[in-house]
PDB file of C-alpha atoms in Angstrom:
ATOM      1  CA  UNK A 883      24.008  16.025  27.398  1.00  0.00           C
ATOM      2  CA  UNK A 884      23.051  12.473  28.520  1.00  0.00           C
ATOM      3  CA  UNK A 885      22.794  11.462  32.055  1.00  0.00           C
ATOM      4  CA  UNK A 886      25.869   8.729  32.344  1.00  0.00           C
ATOM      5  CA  UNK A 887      23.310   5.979  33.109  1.00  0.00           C
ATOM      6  CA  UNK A 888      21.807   6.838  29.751  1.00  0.00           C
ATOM      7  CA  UNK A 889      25.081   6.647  27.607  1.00  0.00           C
ATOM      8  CA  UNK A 890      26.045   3.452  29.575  1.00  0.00           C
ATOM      9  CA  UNK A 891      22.829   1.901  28.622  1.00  0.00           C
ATOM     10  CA  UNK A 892      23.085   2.502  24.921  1.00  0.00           C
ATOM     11  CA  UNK A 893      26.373   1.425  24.858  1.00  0.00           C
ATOM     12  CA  UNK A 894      24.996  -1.596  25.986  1.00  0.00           C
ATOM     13  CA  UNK A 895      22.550  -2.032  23.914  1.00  0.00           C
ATOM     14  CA  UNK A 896      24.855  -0.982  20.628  1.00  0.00           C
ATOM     15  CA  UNK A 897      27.266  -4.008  22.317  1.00  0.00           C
ATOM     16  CA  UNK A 898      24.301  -6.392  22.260  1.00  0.00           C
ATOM     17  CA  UNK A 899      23.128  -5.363  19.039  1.00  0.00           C
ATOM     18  CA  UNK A 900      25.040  -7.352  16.409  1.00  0.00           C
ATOM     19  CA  UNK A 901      24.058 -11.049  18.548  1.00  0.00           C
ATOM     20  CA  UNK A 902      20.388  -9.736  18.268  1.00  0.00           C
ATOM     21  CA  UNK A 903      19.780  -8.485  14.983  1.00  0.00           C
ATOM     22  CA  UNK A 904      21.196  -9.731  11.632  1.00  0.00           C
ATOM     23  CA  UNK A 905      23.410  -7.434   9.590  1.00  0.00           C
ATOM     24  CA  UNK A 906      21.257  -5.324   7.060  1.00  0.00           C
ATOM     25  CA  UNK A 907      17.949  -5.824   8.542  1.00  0.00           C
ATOM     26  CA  UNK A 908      16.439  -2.285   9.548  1.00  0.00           C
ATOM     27  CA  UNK A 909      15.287  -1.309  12.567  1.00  0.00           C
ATOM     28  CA  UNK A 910      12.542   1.043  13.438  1.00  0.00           C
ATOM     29  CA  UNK A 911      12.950   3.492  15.830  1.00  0.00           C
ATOM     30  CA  UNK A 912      11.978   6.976  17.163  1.00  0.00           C
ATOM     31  CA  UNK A 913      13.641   9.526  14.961  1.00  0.00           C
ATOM     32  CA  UNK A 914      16.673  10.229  17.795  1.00  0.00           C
ATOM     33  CA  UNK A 915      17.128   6.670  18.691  1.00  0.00           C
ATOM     34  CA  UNK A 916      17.269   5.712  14.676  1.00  0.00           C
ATOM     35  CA  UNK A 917      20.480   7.979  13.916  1.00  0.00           C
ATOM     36  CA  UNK A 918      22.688   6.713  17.211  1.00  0.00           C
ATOM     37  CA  UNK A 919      21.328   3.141  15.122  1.00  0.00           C
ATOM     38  CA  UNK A 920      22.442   4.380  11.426  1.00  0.00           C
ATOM     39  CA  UNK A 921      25.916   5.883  13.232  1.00  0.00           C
ATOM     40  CA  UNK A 922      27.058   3.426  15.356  1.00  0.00           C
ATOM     41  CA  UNK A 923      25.397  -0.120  13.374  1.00  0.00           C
ATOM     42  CA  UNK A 924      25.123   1.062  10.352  1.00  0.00           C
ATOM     43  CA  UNK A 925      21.850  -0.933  10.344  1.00  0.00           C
ATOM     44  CA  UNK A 926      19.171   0.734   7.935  1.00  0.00           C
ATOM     45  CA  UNK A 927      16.689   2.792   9.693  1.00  0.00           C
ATOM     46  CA  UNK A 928      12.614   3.181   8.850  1.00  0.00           C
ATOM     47  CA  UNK A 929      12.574   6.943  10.163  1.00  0.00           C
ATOM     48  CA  UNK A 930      15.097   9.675   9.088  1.00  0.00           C
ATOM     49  CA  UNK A 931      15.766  12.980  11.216  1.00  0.00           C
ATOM     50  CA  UNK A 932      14.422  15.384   8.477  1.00  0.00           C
ATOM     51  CA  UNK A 933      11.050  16.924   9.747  1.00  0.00           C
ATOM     52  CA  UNK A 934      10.817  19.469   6.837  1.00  0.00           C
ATOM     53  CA  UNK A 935      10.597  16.836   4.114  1.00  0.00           C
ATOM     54  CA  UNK A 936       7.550  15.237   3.655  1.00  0.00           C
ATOM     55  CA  UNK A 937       9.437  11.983   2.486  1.00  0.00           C
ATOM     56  CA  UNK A 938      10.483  12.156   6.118  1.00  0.00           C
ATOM     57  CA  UNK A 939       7.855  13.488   8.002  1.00  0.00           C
ATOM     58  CA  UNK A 940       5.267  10.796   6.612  1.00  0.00           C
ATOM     59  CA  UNK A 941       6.922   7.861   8.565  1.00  0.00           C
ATOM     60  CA  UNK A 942       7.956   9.613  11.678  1.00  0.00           C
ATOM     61  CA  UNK A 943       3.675  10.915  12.201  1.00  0.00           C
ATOM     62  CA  UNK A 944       3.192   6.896  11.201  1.00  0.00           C
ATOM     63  CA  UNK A 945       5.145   5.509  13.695  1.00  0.00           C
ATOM     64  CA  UNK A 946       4.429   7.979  16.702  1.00  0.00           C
ATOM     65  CA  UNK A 947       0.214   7.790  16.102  1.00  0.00           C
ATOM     66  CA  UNK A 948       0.415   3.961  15.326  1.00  0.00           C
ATOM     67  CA  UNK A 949       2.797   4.240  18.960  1.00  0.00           C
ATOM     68  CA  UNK A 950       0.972   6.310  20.958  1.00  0.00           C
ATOM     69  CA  UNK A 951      -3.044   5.588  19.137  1.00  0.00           C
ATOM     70  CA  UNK A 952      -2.842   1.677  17.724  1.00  0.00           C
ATOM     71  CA  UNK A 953      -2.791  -1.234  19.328  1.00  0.00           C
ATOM     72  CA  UNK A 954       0.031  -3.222  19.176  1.00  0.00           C
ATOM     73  CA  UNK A 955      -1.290  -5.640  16.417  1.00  0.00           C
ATOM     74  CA  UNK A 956      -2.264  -2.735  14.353  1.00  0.00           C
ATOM     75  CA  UNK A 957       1.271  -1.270  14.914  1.00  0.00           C
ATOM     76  CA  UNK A 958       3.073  -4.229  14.386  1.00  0.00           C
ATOM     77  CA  UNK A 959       0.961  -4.543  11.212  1.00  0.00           C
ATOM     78  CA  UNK A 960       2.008  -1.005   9.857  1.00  0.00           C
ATOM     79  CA  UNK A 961       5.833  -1.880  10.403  1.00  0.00           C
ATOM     80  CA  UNK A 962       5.680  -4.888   8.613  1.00  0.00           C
ATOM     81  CA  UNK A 963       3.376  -4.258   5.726  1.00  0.00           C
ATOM     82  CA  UNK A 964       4.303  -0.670   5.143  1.00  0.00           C
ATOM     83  CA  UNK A 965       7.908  -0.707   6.609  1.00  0.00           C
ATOM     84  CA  UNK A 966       9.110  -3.806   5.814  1.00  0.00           C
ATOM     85  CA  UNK A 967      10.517  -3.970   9.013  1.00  0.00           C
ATOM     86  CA  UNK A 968      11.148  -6.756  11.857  1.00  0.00           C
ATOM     87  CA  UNK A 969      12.766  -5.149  14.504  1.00  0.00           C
ATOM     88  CA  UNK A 970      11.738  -2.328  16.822  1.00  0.00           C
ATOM     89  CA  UNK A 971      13.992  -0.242  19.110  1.00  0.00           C
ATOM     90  CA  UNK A 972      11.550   1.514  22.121  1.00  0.00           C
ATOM     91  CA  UNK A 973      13.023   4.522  24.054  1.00  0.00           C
ATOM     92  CA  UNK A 974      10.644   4.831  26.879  1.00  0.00           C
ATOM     93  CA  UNK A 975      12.026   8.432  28.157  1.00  0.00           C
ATOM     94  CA  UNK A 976      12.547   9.648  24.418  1.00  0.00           C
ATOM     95  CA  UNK A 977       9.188   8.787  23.417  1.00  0.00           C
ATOM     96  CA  UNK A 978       7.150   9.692  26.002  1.00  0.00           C
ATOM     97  CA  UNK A 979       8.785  13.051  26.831  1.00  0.00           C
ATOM     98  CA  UNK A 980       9.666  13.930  23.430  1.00  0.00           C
ATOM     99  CA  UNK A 981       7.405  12.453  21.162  1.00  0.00           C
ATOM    100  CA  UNK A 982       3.843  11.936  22.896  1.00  0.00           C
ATOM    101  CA  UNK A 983       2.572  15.508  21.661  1.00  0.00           C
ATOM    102  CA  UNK A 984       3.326  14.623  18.009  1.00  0.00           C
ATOM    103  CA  UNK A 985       1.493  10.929  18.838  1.00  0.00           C
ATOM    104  CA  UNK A 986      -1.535  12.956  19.547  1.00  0.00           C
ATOM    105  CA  UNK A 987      -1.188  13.004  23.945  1.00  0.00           C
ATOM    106  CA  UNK A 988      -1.325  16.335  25.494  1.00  0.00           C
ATOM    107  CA  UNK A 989       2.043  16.705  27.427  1.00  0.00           C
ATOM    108  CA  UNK A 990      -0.149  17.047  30.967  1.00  0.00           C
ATOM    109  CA  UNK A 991      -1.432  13.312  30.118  1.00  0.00           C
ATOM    110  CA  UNK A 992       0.102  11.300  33.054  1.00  0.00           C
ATOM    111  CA  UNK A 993       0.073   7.893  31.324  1.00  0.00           C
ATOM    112  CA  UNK A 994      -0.693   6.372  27.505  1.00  0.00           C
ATOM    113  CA  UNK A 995      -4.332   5.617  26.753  1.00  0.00           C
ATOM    114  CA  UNK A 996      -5.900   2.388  27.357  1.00  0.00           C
ATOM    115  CA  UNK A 997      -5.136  -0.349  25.064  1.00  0.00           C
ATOM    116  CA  UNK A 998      -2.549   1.518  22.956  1.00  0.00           C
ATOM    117  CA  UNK A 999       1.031   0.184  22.043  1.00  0.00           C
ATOM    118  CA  UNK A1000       2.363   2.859  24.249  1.00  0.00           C
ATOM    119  CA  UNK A1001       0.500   1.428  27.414  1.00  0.00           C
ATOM    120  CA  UNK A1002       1.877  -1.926  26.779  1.00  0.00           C
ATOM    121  CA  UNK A1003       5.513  -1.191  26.021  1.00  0.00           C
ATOM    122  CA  UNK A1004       5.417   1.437  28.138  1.00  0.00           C
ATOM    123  CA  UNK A1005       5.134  -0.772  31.225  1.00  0.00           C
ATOM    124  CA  UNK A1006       7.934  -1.934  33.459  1.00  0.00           C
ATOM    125  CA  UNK A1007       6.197  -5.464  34.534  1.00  0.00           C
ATOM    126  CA  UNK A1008       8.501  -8.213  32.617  1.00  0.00           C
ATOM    127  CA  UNK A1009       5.493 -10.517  31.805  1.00  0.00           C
ATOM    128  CA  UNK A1010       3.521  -7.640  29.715  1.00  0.00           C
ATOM    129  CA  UNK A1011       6.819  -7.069  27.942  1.00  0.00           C
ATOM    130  CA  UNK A1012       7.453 -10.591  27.230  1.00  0.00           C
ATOM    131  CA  UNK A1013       3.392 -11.775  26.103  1.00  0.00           C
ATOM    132  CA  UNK A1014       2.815  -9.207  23.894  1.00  0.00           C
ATOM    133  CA  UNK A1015       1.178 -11.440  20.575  1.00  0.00           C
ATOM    134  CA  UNK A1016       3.509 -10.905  17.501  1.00  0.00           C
ATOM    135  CA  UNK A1017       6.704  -9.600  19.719  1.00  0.00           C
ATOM    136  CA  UNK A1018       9.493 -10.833  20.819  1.00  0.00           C
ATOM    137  CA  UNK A1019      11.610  -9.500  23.524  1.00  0.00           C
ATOM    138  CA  UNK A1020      15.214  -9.500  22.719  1.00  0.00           C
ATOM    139  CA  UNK A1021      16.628  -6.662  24.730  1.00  0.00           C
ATOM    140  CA  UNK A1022      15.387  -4.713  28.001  1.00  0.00           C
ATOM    141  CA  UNK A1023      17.861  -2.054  30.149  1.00  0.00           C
ATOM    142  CA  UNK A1024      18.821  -4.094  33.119  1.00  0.00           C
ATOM    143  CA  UNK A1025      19.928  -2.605  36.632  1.00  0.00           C
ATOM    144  CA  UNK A1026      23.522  -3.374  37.891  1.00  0.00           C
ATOM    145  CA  UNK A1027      22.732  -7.133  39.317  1.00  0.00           C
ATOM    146  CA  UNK A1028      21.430  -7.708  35.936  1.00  0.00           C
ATOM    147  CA  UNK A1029      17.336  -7.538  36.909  1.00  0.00           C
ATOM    148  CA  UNK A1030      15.474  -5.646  34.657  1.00  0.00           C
ATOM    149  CA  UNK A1031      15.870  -1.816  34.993  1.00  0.00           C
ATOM    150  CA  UNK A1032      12.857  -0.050  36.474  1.00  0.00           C
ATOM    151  CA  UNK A1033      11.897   4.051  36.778  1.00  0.00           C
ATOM    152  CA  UNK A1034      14.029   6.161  34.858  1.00  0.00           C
ATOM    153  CA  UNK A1035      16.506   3.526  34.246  1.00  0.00           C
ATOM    154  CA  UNK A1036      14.225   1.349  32.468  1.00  0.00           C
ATOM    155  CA  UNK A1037      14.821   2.890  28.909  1.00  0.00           C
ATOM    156  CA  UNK A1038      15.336   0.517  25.854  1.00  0.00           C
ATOM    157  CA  UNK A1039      13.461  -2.121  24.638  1.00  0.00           C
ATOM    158  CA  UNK A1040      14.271  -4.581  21.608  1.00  0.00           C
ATOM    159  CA  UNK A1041      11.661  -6.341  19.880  1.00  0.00           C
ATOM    160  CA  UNK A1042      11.576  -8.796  16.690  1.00  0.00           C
ATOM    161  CA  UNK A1043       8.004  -9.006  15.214  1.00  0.00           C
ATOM    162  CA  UNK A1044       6.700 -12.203  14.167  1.00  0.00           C
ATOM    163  CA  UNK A1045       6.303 -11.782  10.272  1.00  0.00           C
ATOM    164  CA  UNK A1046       3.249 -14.427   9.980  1.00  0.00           C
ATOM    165  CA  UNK A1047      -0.201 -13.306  10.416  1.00  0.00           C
ATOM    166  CA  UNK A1048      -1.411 -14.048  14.086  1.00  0.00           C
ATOM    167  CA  UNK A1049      -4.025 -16.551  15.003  1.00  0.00           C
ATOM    168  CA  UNK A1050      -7.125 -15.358  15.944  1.00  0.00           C
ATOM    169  CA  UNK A1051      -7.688 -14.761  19.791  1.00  0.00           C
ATOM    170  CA  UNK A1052      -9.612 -17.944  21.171  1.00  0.00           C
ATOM    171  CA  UNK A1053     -13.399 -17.654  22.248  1.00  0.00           C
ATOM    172  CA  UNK A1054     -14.477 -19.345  25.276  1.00  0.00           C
ATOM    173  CA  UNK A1055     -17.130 -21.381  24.958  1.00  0.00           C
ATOM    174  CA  UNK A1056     -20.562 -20.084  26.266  1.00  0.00           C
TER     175      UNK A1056
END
């Protein structure tokens, strides 16, 4: 059973949903998060609930290593090109407590490795979550005065990714 600040956040976010994402686009999301989506939206999902299949399992190992092992430009890359997908749905707890075994992270790791997606989305500082190239926050759990959540409160993040190739970074000049 959820905590009640956890079912009061999703119903928030399931609220929010229809101004933030256009009926029939799918969403990618960890394999809990993506059937509350396909229940309650009826948005199409990338990852299906189904470990045994292979059909299933392929995605799910996808999405958790490019998570929890890519950077976020390689990940965004997978859910475009293979997925064919433009919005992401990020469960903080669910993924790190559930999921960062299968992504390859020992469950006594205290934090995501260096450089990772997980490192970057995992973080509660607004401006990391906001300038991360290719994403676009549209959603993050807020607290009661409407600041953006932080500890266990800080669940859900909503992200469109940019579908054009990004520019490559700028060199300073020597």
């Amino acid at each position: 059973l959820q905590p009640p600040h956890v079912r009061q956040e999703y119903q928030r976010l399931l609220a929010a949903l229809p101004a933030l994402v256009p009926d029939g686009e799918a969403i990618a999301s960890d394999p809990v998060d993506s059937t509350t989506l396909l229940a309650h939206t009826r948005h199409p999902i990338v990852l299906q609930p189904k470990w045994e299949q292979f059909e299933s399992r392929e995605p799910i190992a996808d999405f958790l290593q490019g998570f929890f092992q890519e950077s976020p430009e390689r990940f965004r890359a997978l859910l475009l090109e293979k997925y064919r997908t433009r919005y992401l749905l990020l469960d903080r707890r669910i993924l790190w407590v559930n999921f960062r075994y299968a992504g390859g992270l020992p469950e006594s790791q205290p934090s995501p490795n260096p450089g990772t997606s997980a490192e970057v989305f995992m973080s509660e500082d607004q401006a990391v979550l906001e300038r991360v190239p290719g994403f676009k926050l549209l959603y993050r759990s807020r607290d009661a005065a409407g600041r953006p959540a932080h500890g266990e409160a800080d669940l859900l993040r909503l992200y469109e990714l940019a579908p054009e190739p990004l520019p490559p970074p700028e060199r300073s000049a020597p």
